[in-house]
Structure formats: structure tokens, C-alpha cells
Tab-separated table of C-alpha atoms and ligand atoms in Angstrom:
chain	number	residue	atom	x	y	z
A	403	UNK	CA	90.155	72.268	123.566
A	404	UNK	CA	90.561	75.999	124.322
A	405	UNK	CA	89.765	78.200	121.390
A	406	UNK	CA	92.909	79.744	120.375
A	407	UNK	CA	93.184	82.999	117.607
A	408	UNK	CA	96.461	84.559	116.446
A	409	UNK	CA	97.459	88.011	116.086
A	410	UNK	CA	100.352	88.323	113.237
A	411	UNK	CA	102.010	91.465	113.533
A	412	UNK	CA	103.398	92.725	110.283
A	413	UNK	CA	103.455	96.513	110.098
A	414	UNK	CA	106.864	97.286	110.240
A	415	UNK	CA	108.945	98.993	108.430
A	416	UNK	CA	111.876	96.483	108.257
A	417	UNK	CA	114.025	99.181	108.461
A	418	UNK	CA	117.430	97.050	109.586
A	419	UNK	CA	116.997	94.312	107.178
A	420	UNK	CA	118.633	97.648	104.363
A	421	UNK	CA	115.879	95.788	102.254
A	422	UNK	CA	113.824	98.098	99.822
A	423	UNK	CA	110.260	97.929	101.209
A	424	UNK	CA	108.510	95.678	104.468
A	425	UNK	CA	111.009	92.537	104.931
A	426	UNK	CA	108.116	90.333	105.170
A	427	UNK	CA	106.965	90.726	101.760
A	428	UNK	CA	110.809	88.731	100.858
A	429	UNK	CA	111.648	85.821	99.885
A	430	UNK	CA	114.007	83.163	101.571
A	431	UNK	CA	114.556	80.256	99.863
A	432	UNK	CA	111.578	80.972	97.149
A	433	UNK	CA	108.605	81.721	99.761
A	434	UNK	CA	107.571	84.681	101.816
A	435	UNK	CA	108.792	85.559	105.414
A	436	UNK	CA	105.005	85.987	105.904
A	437	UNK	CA	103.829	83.205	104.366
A	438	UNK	CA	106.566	81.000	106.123
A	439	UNK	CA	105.785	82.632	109.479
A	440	UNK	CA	101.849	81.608	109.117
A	441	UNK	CA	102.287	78.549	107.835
A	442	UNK	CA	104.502	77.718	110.919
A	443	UNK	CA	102.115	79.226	113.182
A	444	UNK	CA	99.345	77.424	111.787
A	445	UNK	CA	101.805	73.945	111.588
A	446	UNK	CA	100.922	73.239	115.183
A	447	UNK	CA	97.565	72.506	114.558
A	448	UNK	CA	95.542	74.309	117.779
A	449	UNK	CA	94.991	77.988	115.984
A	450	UNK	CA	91.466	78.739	114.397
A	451	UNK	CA	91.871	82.160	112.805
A	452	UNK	CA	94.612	84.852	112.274
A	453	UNK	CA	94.487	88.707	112.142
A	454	UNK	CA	97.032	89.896	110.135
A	455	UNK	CA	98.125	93.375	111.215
A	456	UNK	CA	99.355	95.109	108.443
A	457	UNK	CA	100.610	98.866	107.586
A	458	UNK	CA	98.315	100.949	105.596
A	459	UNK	CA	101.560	101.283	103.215
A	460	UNK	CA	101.871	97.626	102.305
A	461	UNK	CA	97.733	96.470	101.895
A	462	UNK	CA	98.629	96.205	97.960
A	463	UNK	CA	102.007	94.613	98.446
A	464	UNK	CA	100.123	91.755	100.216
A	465	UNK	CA	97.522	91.534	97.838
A	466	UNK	CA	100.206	90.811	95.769
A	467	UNK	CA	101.579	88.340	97.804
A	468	UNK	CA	98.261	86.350	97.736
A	469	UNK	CA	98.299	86.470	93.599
A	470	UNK	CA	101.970	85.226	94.109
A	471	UNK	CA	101.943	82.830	97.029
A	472	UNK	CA	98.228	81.949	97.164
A	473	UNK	CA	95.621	83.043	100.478
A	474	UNK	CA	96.498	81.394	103.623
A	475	UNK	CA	93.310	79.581	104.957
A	476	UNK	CA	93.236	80.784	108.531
A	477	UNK	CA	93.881	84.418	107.940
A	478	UNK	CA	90.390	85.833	108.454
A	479	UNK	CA	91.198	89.305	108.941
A	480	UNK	CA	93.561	91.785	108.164
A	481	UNK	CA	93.768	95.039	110.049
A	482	UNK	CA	95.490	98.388	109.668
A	483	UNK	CA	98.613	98.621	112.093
A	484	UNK	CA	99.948	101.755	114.253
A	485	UNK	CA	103.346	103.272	114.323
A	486	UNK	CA	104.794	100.744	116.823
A	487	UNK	CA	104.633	97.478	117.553
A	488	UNK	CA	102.631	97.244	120.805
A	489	UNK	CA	100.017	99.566	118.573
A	490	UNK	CA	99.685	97.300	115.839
A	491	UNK	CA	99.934	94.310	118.531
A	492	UNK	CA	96.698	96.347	119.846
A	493	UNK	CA	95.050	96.794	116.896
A	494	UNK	CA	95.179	93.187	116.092
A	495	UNK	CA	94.112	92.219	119.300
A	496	UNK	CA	90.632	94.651	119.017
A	497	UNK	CA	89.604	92.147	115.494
A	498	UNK	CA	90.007	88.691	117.575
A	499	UNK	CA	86.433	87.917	118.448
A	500	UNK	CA	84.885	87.958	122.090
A	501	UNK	CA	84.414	84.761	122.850
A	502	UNK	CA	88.014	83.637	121.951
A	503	UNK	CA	89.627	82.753	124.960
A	504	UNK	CA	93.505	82.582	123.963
A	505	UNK	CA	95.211	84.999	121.519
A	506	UNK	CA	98.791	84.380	120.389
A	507	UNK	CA	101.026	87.527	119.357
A	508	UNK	CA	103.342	86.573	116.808
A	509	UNK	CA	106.026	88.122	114.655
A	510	UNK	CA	105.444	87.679	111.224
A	511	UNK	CA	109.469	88.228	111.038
A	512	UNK	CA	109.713	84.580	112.687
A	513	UNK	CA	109.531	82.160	109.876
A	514	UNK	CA	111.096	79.293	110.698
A	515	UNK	CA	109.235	79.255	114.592
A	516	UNK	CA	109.089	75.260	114.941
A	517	UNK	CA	105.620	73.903	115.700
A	518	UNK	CA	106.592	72.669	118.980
A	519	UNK	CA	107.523	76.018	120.373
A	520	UNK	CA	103.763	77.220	119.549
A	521	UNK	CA	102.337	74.394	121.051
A	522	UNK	CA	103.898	74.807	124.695
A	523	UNK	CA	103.172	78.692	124.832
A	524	UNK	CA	99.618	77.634	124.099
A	525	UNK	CA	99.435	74.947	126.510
A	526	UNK	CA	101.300	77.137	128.988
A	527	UNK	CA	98.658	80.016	128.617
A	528	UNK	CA	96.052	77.351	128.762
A	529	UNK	CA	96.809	76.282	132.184
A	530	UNK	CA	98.119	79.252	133.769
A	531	UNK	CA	96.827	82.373	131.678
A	532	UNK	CA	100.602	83.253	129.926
A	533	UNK	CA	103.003	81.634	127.920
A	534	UNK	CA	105.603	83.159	125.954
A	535	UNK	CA	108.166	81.357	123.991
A	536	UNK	CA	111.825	81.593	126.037
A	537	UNK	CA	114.916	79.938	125.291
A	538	UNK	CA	117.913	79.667	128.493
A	539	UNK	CA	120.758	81.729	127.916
A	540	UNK	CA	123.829	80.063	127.013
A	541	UNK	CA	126.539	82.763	126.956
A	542	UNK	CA	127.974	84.938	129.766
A	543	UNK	CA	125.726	88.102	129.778
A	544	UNK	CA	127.180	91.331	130.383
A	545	UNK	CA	125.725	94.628	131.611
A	546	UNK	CA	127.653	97.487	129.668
A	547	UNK	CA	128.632	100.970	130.824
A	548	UNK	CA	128.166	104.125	128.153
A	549	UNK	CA	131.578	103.736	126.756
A	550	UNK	CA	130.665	99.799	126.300
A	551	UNK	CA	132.958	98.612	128.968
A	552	UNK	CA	131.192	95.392	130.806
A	553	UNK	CA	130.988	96.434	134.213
A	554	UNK	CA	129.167	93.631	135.422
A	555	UNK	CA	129.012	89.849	134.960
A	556	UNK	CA	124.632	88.806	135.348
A	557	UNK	CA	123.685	85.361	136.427
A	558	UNK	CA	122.527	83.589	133.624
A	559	UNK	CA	120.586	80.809	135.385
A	560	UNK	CA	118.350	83.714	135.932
A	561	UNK	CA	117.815	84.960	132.573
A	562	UNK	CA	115.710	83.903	129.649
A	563	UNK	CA	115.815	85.086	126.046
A	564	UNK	CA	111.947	85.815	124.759
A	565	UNK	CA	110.474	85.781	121.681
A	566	UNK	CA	106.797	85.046	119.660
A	567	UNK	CA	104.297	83.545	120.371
A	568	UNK	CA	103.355	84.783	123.094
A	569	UNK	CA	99.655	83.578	124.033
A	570	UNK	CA	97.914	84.894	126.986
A	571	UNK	CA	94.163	84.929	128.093
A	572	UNK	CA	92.657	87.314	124.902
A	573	UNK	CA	90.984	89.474	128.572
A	574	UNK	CA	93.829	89.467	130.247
A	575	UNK	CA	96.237	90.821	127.457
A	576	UNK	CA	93.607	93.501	126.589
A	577	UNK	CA	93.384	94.486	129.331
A	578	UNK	CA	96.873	95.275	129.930
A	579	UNK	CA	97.742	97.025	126.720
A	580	UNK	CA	94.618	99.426	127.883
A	581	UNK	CA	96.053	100.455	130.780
A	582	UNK	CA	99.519	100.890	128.665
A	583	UNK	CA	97.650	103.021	126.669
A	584	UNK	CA	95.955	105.023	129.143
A	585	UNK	CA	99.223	105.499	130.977
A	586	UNK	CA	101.724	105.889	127.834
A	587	UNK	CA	103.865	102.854	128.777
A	588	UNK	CA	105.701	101.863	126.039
A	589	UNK	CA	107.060	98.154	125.833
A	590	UNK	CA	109.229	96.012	123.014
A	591	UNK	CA	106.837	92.626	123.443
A	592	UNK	CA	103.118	92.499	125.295
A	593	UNK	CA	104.631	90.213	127.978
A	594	UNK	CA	105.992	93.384	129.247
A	595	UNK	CA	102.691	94.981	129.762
A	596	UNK	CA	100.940	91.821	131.491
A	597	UNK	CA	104.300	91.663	133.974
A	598	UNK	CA	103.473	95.478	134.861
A	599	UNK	CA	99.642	94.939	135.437
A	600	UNK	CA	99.082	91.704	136.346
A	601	UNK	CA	102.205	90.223	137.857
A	602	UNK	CA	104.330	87.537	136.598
A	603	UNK	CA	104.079	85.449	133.249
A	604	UNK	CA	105.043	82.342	132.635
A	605	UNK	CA	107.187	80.958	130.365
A	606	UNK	CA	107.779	78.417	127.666
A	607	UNK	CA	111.465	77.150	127.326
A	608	UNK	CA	112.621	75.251	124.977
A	609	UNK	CA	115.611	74.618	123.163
A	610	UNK	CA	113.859	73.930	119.682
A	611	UNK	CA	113.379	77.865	120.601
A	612	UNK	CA	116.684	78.640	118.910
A	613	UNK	CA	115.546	77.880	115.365
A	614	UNK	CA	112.712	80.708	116.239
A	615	UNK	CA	114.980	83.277	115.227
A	616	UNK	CA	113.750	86.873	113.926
A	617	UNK	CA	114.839	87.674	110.761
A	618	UNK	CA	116.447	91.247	111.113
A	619	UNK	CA	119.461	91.857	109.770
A	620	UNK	CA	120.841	91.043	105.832
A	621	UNK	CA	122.991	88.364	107.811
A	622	UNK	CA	119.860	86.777	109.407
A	623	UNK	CA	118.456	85.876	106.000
A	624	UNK	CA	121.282	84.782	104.670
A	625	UNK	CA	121.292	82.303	107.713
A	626	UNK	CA	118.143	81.407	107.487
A	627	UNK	CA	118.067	80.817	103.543
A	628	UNK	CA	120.882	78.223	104.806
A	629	UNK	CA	119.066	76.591	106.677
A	630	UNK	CA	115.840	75.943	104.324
A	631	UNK	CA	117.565	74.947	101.025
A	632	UNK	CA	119.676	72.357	102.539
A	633	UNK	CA	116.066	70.684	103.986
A	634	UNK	CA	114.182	71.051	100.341
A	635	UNK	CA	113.640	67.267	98.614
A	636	UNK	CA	111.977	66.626	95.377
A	637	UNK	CA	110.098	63.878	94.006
A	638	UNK	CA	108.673	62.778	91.101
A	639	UNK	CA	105.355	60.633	90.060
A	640	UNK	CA	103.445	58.920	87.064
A	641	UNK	CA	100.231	57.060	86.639
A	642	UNK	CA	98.126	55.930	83.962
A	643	UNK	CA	95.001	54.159	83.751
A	644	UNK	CA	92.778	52.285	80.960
A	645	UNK	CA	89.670	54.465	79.705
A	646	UNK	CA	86.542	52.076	80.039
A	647	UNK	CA	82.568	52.994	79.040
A	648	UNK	CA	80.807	52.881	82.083
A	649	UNK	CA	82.978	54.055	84.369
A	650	UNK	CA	82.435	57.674	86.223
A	651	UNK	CA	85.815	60.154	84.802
A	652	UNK	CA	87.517	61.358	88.048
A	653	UNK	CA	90.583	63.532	87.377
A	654	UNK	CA	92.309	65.640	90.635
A	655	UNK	CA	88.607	64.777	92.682
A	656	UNK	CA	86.464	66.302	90.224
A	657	UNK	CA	84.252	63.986	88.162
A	658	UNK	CA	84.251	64.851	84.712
A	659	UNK	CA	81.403	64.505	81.630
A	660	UNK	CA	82.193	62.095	79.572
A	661	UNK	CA	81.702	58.647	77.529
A	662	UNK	CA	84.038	56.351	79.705
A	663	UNK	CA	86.145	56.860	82.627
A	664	UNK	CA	89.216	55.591	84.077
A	665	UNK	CA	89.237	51.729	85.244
A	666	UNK	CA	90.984	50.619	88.373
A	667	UNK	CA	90.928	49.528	91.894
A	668	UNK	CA	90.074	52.852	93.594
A	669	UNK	CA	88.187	55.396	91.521
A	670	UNK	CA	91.723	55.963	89.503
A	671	UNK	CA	92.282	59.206	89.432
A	672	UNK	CA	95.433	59.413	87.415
A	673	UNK	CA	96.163	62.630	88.352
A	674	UNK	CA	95.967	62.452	92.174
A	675	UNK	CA	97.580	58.982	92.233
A	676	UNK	CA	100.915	60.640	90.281
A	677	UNK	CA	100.569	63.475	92.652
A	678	UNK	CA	100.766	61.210	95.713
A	679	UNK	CA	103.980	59.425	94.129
A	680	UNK	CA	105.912	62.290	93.697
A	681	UNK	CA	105.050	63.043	97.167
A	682	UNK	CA	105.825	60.144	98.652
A	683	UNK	CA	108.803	59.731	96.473
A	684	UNK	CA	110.407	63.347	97.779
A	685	UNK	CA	110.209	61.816	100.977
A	686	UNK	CA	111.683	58.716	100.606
A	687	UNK	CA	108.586	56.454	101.051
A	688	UNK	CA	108.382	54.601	98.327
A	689	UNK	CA	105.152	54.763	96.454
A	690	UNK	CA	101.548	54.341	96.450
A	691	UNK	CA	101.297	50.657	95.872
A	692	UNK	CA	103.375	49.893	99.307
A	693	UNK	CA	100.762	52.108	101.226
A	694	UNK	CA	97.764	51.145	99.097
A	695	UNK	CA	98.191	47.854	98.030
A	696	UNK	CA	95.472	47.411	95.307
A	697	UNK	CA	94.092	43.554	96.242
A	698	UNK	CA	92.910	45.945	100.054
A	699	UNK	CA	89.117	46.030	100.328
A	700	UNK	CA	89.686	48.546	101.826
A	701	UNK	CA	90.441	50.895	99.006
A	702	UNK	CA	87.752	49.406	96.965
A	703	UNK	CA	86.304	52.458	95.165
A	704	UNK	CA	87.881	55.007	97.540
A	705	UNK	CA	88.269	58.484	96.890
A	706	UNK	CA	91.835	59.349	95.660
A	707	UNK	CA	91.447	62.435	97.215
A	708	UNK	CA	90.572	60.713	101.380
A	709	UNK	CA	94.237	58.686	100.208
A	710	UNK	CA	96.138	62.575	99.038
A	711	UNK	CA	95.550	63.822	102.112
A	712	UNK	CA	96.535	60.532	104.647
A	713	UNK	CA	99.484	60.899	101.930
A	714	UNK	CA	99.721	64.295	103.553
A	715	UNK	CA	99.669	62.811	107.254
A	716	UNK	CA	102.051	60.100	106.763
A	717	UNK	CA	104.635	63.402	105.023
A	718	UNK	CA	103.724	65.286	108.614
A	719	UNK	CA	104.941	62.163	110.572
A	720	UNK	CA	108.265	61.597	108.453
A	721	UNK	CA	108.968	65.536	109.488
A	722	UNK	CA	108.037	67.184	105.665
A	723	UNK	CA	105.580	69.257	104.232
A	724	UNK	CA	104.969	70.642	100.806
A	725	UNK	CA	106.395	73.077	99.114
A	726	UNK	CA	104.500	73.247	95.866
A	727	UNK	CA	103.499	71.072	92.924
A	728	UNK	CA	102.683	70.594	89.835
A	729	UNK	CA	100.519	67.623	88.089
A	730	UNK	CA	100.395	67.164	83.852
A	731	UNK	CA	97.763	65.510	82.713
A	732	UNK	CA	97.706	63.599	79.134
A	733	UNK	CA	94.444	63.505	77.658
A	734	UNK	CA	93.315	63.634	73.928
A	735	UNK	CA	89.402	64.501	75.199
A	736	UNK	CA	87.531	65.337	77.197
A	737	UNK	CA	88.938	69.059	77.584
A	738	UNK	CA	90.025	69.571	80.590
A	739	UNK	CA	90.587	73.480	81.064
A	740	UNK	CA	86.986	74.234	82.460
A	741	UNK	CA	88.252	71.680	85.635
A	742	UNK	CA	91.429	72.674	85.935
A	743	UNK	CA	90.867	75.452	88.827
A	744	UNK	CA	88.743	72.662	90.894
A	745	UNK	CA	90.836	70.559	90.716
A	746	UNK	CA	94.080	72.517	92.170
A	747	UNK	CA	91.526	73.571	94.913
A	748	UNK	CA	90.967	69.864	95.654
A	749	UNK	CA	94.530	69.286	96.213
A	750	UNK	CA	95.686	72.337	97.660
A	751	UNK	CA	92.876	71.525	100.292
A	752	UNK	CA	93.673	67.405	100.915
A	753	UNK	CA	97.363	68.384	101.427
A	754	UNK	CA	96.833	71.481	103.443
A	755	UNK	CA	98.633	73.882	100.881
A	756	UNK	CA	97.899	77.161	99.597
A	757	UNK	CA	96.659	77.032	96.436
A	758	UNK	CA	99.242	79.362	95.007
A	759	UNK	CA	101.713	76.206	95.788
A	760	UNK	CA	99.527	73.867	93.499
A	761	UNK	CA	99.477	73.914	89.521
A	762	UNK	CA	97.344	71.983	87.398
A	763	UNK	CA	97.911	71.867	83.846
A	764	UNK	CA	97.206	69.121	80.959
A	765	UNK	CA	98.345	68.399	77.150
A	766	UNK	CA	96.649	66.273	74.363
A	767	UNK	CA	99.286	64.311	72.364
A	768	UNK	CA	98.289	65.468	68.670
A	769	UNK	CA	96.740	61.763	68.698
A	770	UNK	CA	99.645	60.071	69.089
A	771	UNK	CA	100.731	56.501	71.402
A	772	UNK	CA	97.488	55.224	73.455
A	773	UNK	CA	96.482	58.871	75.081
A	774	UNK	CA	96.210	59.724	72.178
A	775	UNK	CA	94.041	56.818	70.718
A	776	UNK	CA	92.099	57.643	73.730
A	777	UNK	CA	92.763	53.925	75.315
A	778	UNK	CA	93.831	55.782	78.332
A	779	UNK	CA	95.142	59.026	80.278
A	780	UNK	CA	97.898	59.502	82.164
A	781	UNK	CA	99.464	61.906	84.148
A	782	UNK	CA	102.904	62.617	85.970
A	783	UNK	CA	103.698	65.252	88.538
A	784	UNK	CA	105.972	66.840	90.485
A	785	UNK	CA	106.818	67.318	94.265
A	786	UNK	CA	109.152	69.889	96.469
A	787	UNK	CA	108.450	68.935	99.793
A	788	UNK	CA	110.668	70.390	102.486
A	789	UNK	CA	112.167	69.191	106.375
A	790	UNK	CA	109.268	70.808	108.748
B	1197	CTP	N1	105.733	95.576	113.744
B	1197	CTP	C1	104.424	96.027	113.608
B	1197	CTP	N2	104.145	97.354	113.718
B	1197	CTP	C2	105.120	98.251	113.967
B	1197	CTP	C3	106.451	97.806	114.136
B	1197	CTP	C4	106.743	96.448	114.012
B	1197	CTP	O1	103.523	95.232	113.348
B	1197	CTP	N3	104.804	99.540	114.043
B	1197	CTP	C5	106.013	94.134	113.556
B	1197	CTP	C6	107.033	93.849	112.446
B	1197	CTP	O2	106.387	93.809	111.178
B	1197	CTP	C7	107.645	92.531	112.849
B	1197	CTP	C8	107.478	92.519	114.369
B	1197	CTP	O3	106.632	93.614	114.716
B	1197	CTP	O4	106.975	91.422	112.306
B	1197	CTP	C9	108.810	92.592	115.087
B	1197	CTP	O5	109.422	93.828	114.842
B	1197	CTP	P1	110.819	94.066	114.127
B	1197	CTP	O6	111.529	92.793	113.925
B	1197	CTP	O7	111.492	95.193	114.824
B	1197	CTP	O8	110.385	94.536	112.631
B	1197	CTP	P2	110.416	95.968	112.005
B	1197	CTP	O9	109.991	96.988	112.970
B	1197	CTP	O10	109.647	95.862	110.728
B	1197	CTP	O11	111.977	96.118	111.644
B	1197	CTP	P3	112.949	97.323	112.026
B	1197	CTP	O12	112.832	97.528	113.503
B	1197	CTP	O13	114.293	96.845	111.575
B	1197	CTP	O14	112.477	98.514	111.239
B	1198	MG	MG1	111.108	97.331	114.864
């Protein structure tokens, strides 16, 4: 597989959107345009690292972000942008490291860029050095004189709408944008520059293509907010298990000091198992049992954690991922505080979240019903899992 790296750009001003501030910093439906945008970039699967291209201006706002939203795992490095685009495209491209062979350029204003889309530019550029995400144009096109009077109907069979990612050879796109520079040509996407010094670039079209709209107007994300909330599902999950002496304590993959542990089938993590339920339940997939029936010897002793993330793959496949979630766990001792952190890294890692979208917390019961007479600990959670 060709090593592929992706250039975010996100050092605009956002000035259309009339928001106050960078419009990637907002929310639609409850998460970042950023965040959305890399976690659709990274949905296909094929890209190894991200520089994030950001303005000087906004470095705190997205260390914000990351308290808010949680670090997403492929950004590697984030780089100071220019005053337009195909500068901060530049600048990005400078950070992606030598022995990369593809680079995508991407619009962090593109959240909703279906994985599909990013997978045929890639595959395009793989094959034949370019390939930029294109849709066909449906309507009539008209060229306009300066009073806005159409003064001529254009062919649309011959014209293509473009938009991010567009993934080239990493040499070939440098390459081009240098001799931009050194001849002060001045483009609105890098595909541009690569037509003018290398000669035609191929395209990716697809119709999925639509949904990778740029969100740049107010009335783009109020279109695109329509579009995600309708798609959001939630689910809920419980588990409990019997505390036995001699048995290791595993709660959300970290094994925990202490006199007994949970007794089960696999190594009955209480937390994890609830986690997977609500999961499985947001999607309509009934629950844990149906996919791992207990008398399997194949689960004998498994880690809960190997079953969270297949719960994860099997979400992909039915067309969801996770939002966020949240697991309770109800346990009169051991504390549990000091794990807590671990074990919302554990999850956020087996289902491929950030760990900003993952809380952990847990409760005694003040002694009370059999947590509390410590003949066992349970736990419940819950899921928002959304249409990918
Ligand atoms: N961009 C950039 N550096 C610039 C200008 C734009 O990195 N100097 C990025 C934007 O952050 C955005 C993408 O390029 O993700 C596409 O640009 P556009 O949609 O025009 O965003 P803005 O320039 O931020 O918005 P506006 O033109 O409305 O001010
Ligand atoms: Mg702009």
C-alpha cells in the first residue's frame, strides 16, 4: 500500500460563514467542523498522519478544541498557515515527511466528505499521480456578462465541479506550488497549479461527492446540521457480574488490585460488556449474547476489550460510528478513581474514538442491594452512535 499523509488546511478566516471567529472551531450538531472533517478524512482507513495547517490567530482556540473534543490520533503536526489558501496549502505540504509518497489537501471546512470519495482520489493519485474529488454537473451552466446577463449556454458534459481531497504525488504537488511561488501564480485549489506545470489531472467522480459539501455560508450549516441530527441513534447497556476470590478484577481493560474479581465466561469486564450493549443496541443489533454467545470456546477467557473493538467493526459495516459515551460503574470497593483515565483510554482506543468522546465515571451505593454487599459490580452505559 502507498504511504499516504494529509494536509488539513484550516487557516482561514471564515469570513462568509458572519460567524464570530474561524468557522472550523463550530459546532454542527454538537461536534467540531474540524473534528468532523478529520475524522472523515481519517474514516477511509488509507491515511497515516495529518498536518494541520492552522493560523497563528487560532493555535489557542484549537488547544481548546482538544480539551473540548479530545486529540485526534493521526494529527501529528500542526503548522502555522499563510494569508491564502494555496500558502497555507504550502506550508502544510513543507511538514509531510520525504519519503511520503501521496499527500492529500483537504478542507477542514468539508465535514461531512464521505469515506468513499477519499478513497477514489487516493486510488486515482495512486495509479496515475492526481486525483481530485469531482462531482458531474447537473444544472445548465451559464457564463455571465458584467451586468449578470447569461450570454452563453456551456456544455455541461464537459464540466466537473471540484472539491477536497485532492491527493497527488507529495513531488509532484511541491513541485508545482514552487514554481507558483516563484512566478506569483495565484490559484483557488492546488489542482490548478499541477494543470499549469505538469499538464492534466485526473479526476475522481462520484456522486456520493455531493454530500462533500463546504460549509460556507450560515445556510450551509444549517443544512448540514440537518443532515447529521436526523442520522444520530442512541443506545443503552447494563451488565453485572458475581465478585469471586481468585479471580483477576478487570474493569474497562485495566486489571485492578484487589481480593476477588469478577466471575464469568470471558474475563467479565462489566464495564466494557455494558459499553458494547449500548453500542450495539444504538444500532439495532441486538446485544452481546447474540454475537458472543457465552457456551463459544472461543471466548473462553477473552479480552473484553479484542470483543469492544470487533463491536466497533461490526458498527462500521452496519454504516455507524460513535459519537460519544459514557459507562457508570457500581462498585462499593475497590476505588476506582486512580483507573478511571486508563480505562477511557482503553475504550476510546478499541472503538477508534477520541478520547474527549469517552467518559468513565463510577458510584458506590452507600452499601446498599448486592453492590453494595460487595457480591458483585455492575455497570450500565450509554451510546450515541451516528449514520457514517
Ligand atoms: N484556508 C487556509 N488558509 C487561508 C485561507 C483558507 O488554510 N489563508 C482554508 C480554510 O480554513 C478552509 C479552506 O482553506 O478550510 C477552504 O477555504 P474557505 O472555505 O474559503 O474558508 P475561509 O477562507 O476560512 O472562509 P472565507 O473565504 O469565507 O473567509
Ligand atoms: Mg476563503
Amino acid at each position: 500500500m502507498t504511504r499516504c499523509w494529509a494536509v488539513v488546511v484550516a487557516a482561514g478566516r471564515g469570513e462568509r460563514s458572519g460567524l464570530e471567529g474561524n468557522k472550523v472551531f463550530f459546532p454542527v450538531a454538537g461536534r467540531s467542523v474540524l473534528s468532523r472533517s478529520l475524522d472523515a478524512l481519517a474514516a477511509c482507513g488509507r491515511i497515516e498522519g495529518i498536518v494541520l495547517v492552522l493560523a497563528g490567530r487560532d493555535f489557542a482556540a484549537y488547544e481548546a478544541l482538544v480539551r473540548r473534543e479530545g486529540a485526534h490520533p493521526l494529527v501529528v503536526r500542526a503548522v502555522e498557515g499563510g494569508d491564502t489558501r494555496q500558502q497555507s496549502a504550502y506550508n502544510g505540504l513543507l511538514a509531510v515527511p520525504e519519503d511520503v509518497k501521496l499527500v492529500a489537501i483537504h478542507d477542514a471546512a468539508r465535514a461531512m466528505t464521505p469515506p468513499d470519495v477519499v478513497l477514489q482520489a487516493i486510488g486515482s493519485a495512486e495509479r496515475y499521480g492526481s486525483g481530485v474529488a469531482a462531482t458531474a454537473v447537473t444544472d445548465t451552466v451559464k457564463r455571465v456578462d458584467g451586468a449578470g446577463r447569461a450570454v452563453e449556454t456551456l456544455n455541461r458534459e464537459s464540466l466537473r465541479t471540484v472539491q477536497t481531497p485532492q491527493v497527488f504525488w507529495r513531488s509532484l504537488v511541491l513541485s508545482a506550488h514552487e514554481r507558483a511561488r516563484a512566478e506569483g501564480f495565484e490559484a483557488t485549489d492546488d489542482a490548478a497549479l499541477v494543470e499549469r506545470y505538469h499538464g492534466a489531472v485526473h479526476l475522481a467522480v462520484s456522486d456520493e461527492g455531493r454530500k462533500n459539501v463546504k460549509l460556507t455560508t450560515p445556510a450551509d450549516f444549517e443544512e448540514v446540521e440537518r443532515l447529521i441530527l436526523p442520522n444520530l441513534r442512541v443506545g443503552q447497556g447494563f451488565d453485572a457480574h458475581r465478585l469471586a476470590p481468585g479471580r483477576a478484577l478487570v474493569l474497562g481493560g485495566v486489571t485492578i488490585e484487589h481480593e476477588a474479581g469478577l466471575d464469568g465466561h470471558s474475563d467479565a469486564d462489566a464495564a466494557a460488556h455494558a459499553l458494547m450493549d449500548a453500542l450495539l443496541g444504538a444500532a439495532g443489533l441486538g446485544d452481546i449474547g447474540r454475537h458472543f454467545p457465552d457456551g463459544d470456546e472461543a471466548y473462553l477467557g477473552i479480552s473484553s476489550m479484542a470483543l469492544l473493538a470487533e463491536v466497533a467493526g461490526k458498527l462500521d459495516r452496519a454504516g455507524f460510528r460513535a459519537v460519544n459515551c459514557d459507562v457508570t460503574i457500581v462498585a462499593q470497593r475497590p476505588k476506582l478513581a486512580p483507573y478511571m483515565d486508563q480505562m477511557k483510554r482503553n475504550f476510546a482506543r478499541a472503538l477508534g474514538m477520541a478520547e474527549g468522546a469517552v467518559n468513565v465515571k463510577a458510584t458506590s451505593t452507600e452499601r446498599m442491594g448486592y453492590e453494595g454487599r460487595e457480591e458483585g459490580i455492575s455497570a450500565s452505559a450509554i451510546a450515541l452512535i451516528a449514520a457514517t
